[in-house]
Short mmCIF file of C-alpha atoms in Angstrom, two decimals:
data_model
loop_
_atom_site.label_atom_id
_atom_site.label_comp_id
_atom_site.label_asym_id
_atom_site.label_seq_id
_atom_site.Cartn_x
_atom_site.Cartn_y
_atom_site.Cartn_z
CA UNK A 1 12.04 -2.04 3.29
CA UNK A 2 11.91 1.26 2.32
CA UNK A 3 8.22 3.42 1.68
CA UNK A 4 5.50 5.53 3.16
CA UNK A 5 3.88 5.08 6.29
CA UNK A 6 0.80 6.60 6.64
CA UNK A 7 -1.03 6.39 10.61
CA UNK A 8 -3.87 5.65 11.13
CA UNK A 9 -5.71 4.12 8.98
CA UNK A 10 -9.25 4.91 9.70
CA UNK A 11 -9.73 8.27 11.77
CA UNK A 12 -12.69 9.78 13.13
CA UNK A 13 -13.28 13.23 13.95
CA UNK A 14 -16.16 15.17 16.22
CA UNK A 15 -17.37 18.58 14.70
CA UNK A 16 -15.16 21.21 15.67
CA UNK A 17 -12.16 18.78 16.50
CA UNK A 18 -8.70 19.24 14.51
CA UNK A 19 -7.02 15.80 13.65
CA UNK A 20 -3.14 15.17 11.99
CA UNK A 21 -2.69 12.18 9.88
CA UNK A 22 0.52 11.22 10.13
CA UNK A 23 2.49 10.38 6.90
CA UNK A 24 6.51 8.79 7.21
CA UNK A 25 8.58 8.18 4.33
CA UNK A 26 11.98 6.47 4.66
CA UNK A 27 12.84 6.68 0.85
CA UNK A 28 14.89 9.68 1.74
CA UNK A 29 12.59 11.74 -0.49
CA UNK A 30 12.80 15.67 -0.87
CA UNK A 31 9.57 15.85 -2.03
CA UNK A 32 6.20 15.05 -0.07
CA UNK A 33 2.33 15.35 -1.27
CA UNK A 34 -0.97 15.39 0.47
CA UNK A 35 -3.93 14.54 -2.02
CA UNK A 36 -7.58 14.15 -1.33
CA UNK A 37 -8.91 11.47 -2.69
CA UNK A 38 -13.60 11.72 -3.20
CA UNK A 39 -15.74 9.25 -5.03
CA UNK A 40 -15.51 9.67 -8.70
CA UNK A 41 -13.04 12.74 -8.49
CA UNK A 42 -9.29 12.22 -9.51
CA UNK A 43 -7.26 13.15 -6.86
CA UNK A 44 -6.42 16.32 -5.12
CA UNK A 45 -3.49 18.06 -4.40
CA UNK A 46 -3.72 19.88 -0.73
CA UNK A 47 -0.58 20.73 0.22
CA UNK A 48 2.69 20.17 -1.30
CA UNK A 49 6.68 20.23 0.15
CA UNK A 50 9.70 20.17 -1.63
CA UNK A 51 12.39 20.53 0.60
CA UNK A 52 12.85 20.74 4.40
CA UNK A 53 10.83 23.34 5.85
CA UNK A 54 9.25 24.50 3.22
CA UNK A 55 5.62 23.71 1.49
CA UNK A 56 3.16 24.96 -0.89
CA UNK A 57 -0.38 25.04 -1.33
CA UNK A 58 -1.97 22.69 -3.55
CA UNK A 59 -5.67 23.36 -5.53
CA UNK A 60 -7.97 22.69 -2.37
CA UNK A 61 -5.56 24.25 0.45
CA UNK A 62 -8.19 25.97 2.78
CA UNK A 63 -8.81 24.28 5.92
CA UNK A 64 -6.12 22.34 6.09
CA UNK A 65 -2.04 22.77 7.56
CA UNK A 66 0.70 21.20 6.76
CA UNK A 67 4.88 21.30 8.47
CA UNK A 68 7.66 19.99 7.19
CA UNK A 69 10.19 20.19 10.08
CA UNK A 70 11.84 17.26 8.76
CA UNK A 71 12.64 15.26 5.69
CA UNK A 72 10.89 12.15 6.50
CA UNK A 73 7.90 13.21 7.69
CA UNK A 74 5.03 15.47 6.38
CA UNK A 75 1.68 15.43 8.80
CA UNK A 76 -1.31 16.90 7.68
CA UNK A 77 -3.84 18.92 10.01
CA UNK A 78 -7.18 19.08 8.85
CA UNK A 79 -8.69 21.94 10.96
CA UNK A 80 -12.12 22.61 11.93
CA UNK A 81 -12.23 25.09 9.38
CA UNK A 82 -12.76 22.36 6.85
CA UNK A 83 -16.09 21.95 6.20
CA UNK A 84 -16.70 18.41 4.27
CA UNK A 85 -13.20 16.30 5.86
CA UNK A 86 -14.79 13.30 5.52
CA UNK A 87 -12.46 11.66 3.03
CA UNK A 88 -9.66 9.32 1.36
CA UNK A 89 -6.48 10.78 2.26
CA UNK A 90 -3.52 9.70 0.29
CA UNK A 91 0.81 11.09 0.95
CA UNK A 92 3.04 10.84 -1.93
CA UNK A 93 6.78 11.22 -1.86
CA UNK A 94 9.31 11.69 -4.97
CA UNK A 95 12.57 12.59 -5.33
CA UNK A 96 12.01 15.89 -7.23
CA UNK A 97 9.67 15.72 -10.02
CA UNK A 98 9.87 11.98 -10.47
CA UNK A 99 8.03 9.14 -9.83
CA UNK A 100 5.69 9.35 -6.75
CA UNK A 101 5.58 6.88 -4.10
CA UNK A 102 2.12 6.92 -2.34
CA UNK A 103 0.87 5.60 0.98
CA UNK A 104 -2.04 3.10 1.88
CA UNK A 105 -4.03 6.04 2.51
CA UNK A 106 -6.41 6.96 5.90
CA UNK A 107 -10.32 7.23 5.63
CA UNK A 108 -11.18 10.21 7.76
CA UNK A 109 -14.67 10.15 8.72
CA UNK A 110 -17.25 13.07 10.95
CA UNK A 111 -19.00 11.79 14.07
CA UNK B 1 -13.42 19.38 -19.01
CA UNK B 2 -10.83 17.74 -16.70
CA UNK B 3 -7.28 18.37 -18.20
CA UNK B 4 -7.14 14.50 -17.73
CA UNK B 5 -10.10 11.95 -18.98
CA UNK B 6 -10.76 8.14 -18.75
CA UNK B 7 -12.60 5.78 -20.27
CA UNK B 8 -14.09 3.57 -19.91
CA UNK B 9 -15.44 4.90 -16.07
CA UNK B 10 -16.13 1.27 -14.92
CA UNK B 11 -15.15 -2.33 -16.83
CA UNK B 12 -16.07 -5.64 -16.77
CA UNK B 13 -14.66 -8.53 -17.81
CA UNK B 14 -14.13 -12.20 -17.72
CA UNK B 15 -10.99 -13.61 -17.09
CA UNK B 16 -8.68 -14.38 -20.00
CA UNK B 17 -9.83 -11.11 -21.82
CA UNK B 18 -7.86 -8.64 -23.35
CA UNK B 19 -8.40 -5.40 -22.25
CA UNK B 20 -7.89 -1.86 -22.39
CA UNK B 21 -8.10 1.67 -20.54
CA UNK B 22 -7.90 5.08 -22.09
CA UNK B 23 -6.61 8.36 -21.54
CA UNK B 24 -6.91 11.56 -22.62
CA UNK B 25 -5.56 14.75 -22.13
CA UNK B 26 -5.27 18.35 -22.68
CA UNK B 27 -2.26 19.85 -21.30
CA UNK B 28 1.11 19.68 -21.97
CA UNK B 29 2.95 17.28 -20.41
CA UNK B 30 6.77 15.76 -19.25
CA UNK B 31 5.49 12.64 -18.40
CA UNK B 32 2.53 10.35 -18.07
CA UNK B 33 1.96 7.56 -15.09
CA UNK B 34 -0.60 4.78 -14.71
CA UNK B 35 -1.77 3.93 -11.33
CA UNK B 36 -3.33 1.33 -9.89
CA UNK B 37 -5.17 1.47 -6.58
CA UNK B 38 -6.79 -1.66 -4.92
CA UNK B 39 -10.09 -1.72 -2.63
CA UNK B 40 -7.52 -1.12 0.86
CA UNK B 41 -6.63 2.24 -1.03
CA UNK B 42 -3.07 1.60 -1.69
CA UNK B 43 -2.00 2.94 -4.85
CA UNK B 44 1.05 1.39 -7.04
CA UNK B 45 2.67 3.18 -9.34
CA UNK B 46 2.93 0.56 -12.96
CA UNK B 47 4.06 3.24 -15.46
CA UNK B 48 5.86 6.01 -16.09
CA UNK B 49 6.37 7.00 -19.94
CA UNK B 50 7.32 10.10 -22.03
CA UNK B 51 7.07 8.29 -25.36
CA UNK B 52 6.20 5.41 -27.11
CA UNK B 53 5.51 1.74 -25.11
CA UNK B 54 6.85 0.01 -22.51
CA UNK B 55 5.69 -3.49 -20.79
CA UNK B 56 6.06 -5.47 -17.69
CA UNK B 57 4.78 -8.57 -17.16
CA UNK B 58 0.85 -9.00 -19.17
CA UNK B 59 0.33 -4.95 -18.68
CA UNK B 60 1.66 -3.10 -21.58
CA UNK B 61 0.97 0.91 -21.53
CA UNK B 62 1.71 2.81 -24.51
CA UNK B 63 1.42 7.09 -25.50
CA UNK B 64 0.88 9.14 -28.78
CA UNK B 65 2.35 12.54 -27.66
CA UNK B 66 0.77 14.39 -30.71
CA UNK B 67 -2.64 13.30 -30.32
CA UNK B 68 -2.33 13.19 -26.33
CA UNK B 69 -3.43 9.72 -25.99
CA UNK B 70 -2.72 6.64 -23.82
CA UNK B 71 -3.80 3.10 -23.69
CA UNK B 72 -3.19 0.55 -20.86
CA UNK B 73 -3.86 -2.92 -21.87
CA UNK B 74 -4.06 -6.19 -20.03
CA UNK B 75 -3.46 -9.33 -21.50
CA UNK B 76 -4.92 -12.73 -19.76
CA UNK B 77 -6.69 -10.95 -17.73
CA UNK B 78 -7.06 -12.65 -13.69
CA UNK B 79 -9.66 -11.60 -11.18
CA UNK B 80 -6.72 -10.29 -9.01
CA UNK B 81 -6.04 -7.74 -11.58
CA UNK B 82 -9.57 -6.00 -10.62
CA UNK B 83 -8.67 -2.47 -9.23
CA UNK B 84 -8.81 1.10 -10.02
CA UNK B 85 -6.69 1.95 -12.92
CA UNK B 86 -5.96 5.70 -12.63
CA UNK B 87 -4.15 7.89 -14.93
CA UNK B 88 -2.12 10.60 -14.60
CA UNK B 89 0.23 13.83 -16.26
CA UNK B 90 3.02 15.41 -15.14
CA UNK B 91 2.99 18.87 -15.92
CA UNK B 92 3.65 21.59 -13.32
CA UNK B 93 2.20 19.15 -11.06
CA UNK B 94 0.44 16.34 -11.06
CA UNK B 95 -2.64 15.84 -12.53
CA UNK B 96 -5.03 13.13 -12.17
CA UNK B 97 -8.31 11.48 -14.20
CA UNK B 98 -11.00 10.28 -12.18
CA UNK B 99 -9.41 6.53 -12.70
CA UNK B 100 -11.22 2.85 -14.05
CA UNK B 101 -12.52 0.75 -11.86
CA UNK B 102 -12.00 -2.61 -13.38
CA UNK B 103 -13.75 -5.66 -12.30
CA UNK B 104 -12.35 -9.46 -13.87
CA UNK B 105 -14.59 -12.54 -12.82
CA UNK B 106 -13.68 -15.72 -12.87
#
């Protein structure tokens, strides 16, 4: 069945580590979404990619990195420069401004 | 103010009740989309709607474009419906309320 596939689903990370959360889609999307997702805040666009090798930042960019080297798949770096990671991190895909498909998501937690 | 606001925050209910969600918003917008995450994080898209009302199954989410309004009801509702209703506009992007957490008890 076609969908997203985001890996893994719980990740933890030691101060001054960099992690990638991996996020799949076989929907043969263009477009791909990273949101961060804290209690009682909507969610939060990070990065944002609408075609192959290119991407955009979202509202809450810094500290993050994103590549988009090919359709399917969008991972998501979150770099040491972020200071508060720990998180609900959600990937979206749509096929150019409609509906999004999202992922099950991967709790990031500090050490 | 968030561009995009829900209410009620958090819901209770017994199962069998009718209820509802709103949302509210400021911007201008293509499209609106209800959401529905459960407690593994998941989220579901239900609705997607530019005008008027549309239904599937006992969920039924309707949208007044001039006074930038939208209701999501649930009729019957069943414990396994308890989840976090979120809203959301499409504008330039996509813009999201803080969602409902819903609770139905047996």
């Amino acid at each position: 069945d076609g969908g997203i596939t985001q890996s893994p689903k719980y990740l933890f990370r030691k101060e001054g580590q960099n992690v990638t959360l991996s996020c799949e889609q076989n929907l043969n999307h263009d477009a791909m979404y990273w949101y961060r997702q804290d209690p009682g805040q909507g969610l939060r666009l990070i990065y944002y990619s609408q075609i192959v090798n290119d991407f955009q930042k979202g509202d809450i960019a810094e500290g993050y990195s994103v590549s988009r080297e090919k359709k399917e798949s969008f991972p998501l770096t979150v770099t040491s420069a972020q200071k508060n990671p720990t998180a609900f991190y959600l990937c979206a895909s749509s096929m150019s401004r409609g509906t999004q498909h999202f992922g099950d998501g991967t709790r990031l937690s500090i050490l | 103010k968030n561009e995009v606001e829900q209410s009620p925050q958090n819901l209770t209910a017994q199962e069998g009740e009718f209820i509802t969600i709103n949302c509210s918003y400021s911007v201008g917008i293509s499209a609106l989309h209800w959401l529905q995450q459960h407690p593994g994080g998941g989220i579901v898209s239900l609705f997607m709607l530019s005008s008027g009302k549309k239904k599937h199954g006992r969920l039924i989410a309707t949208i007044n474009i001039q006074e930038k309004h939208s209701s999501l009801h649930i009729t019957a509702s069943h414990p396994r419906d308890s989840a976090v209703y979120i809203c959301a506009v499409s504008g330039s992007r996509l813009t999201f309320g803080e969602g409902t957490q819903l609770t139905v008890n047996p």
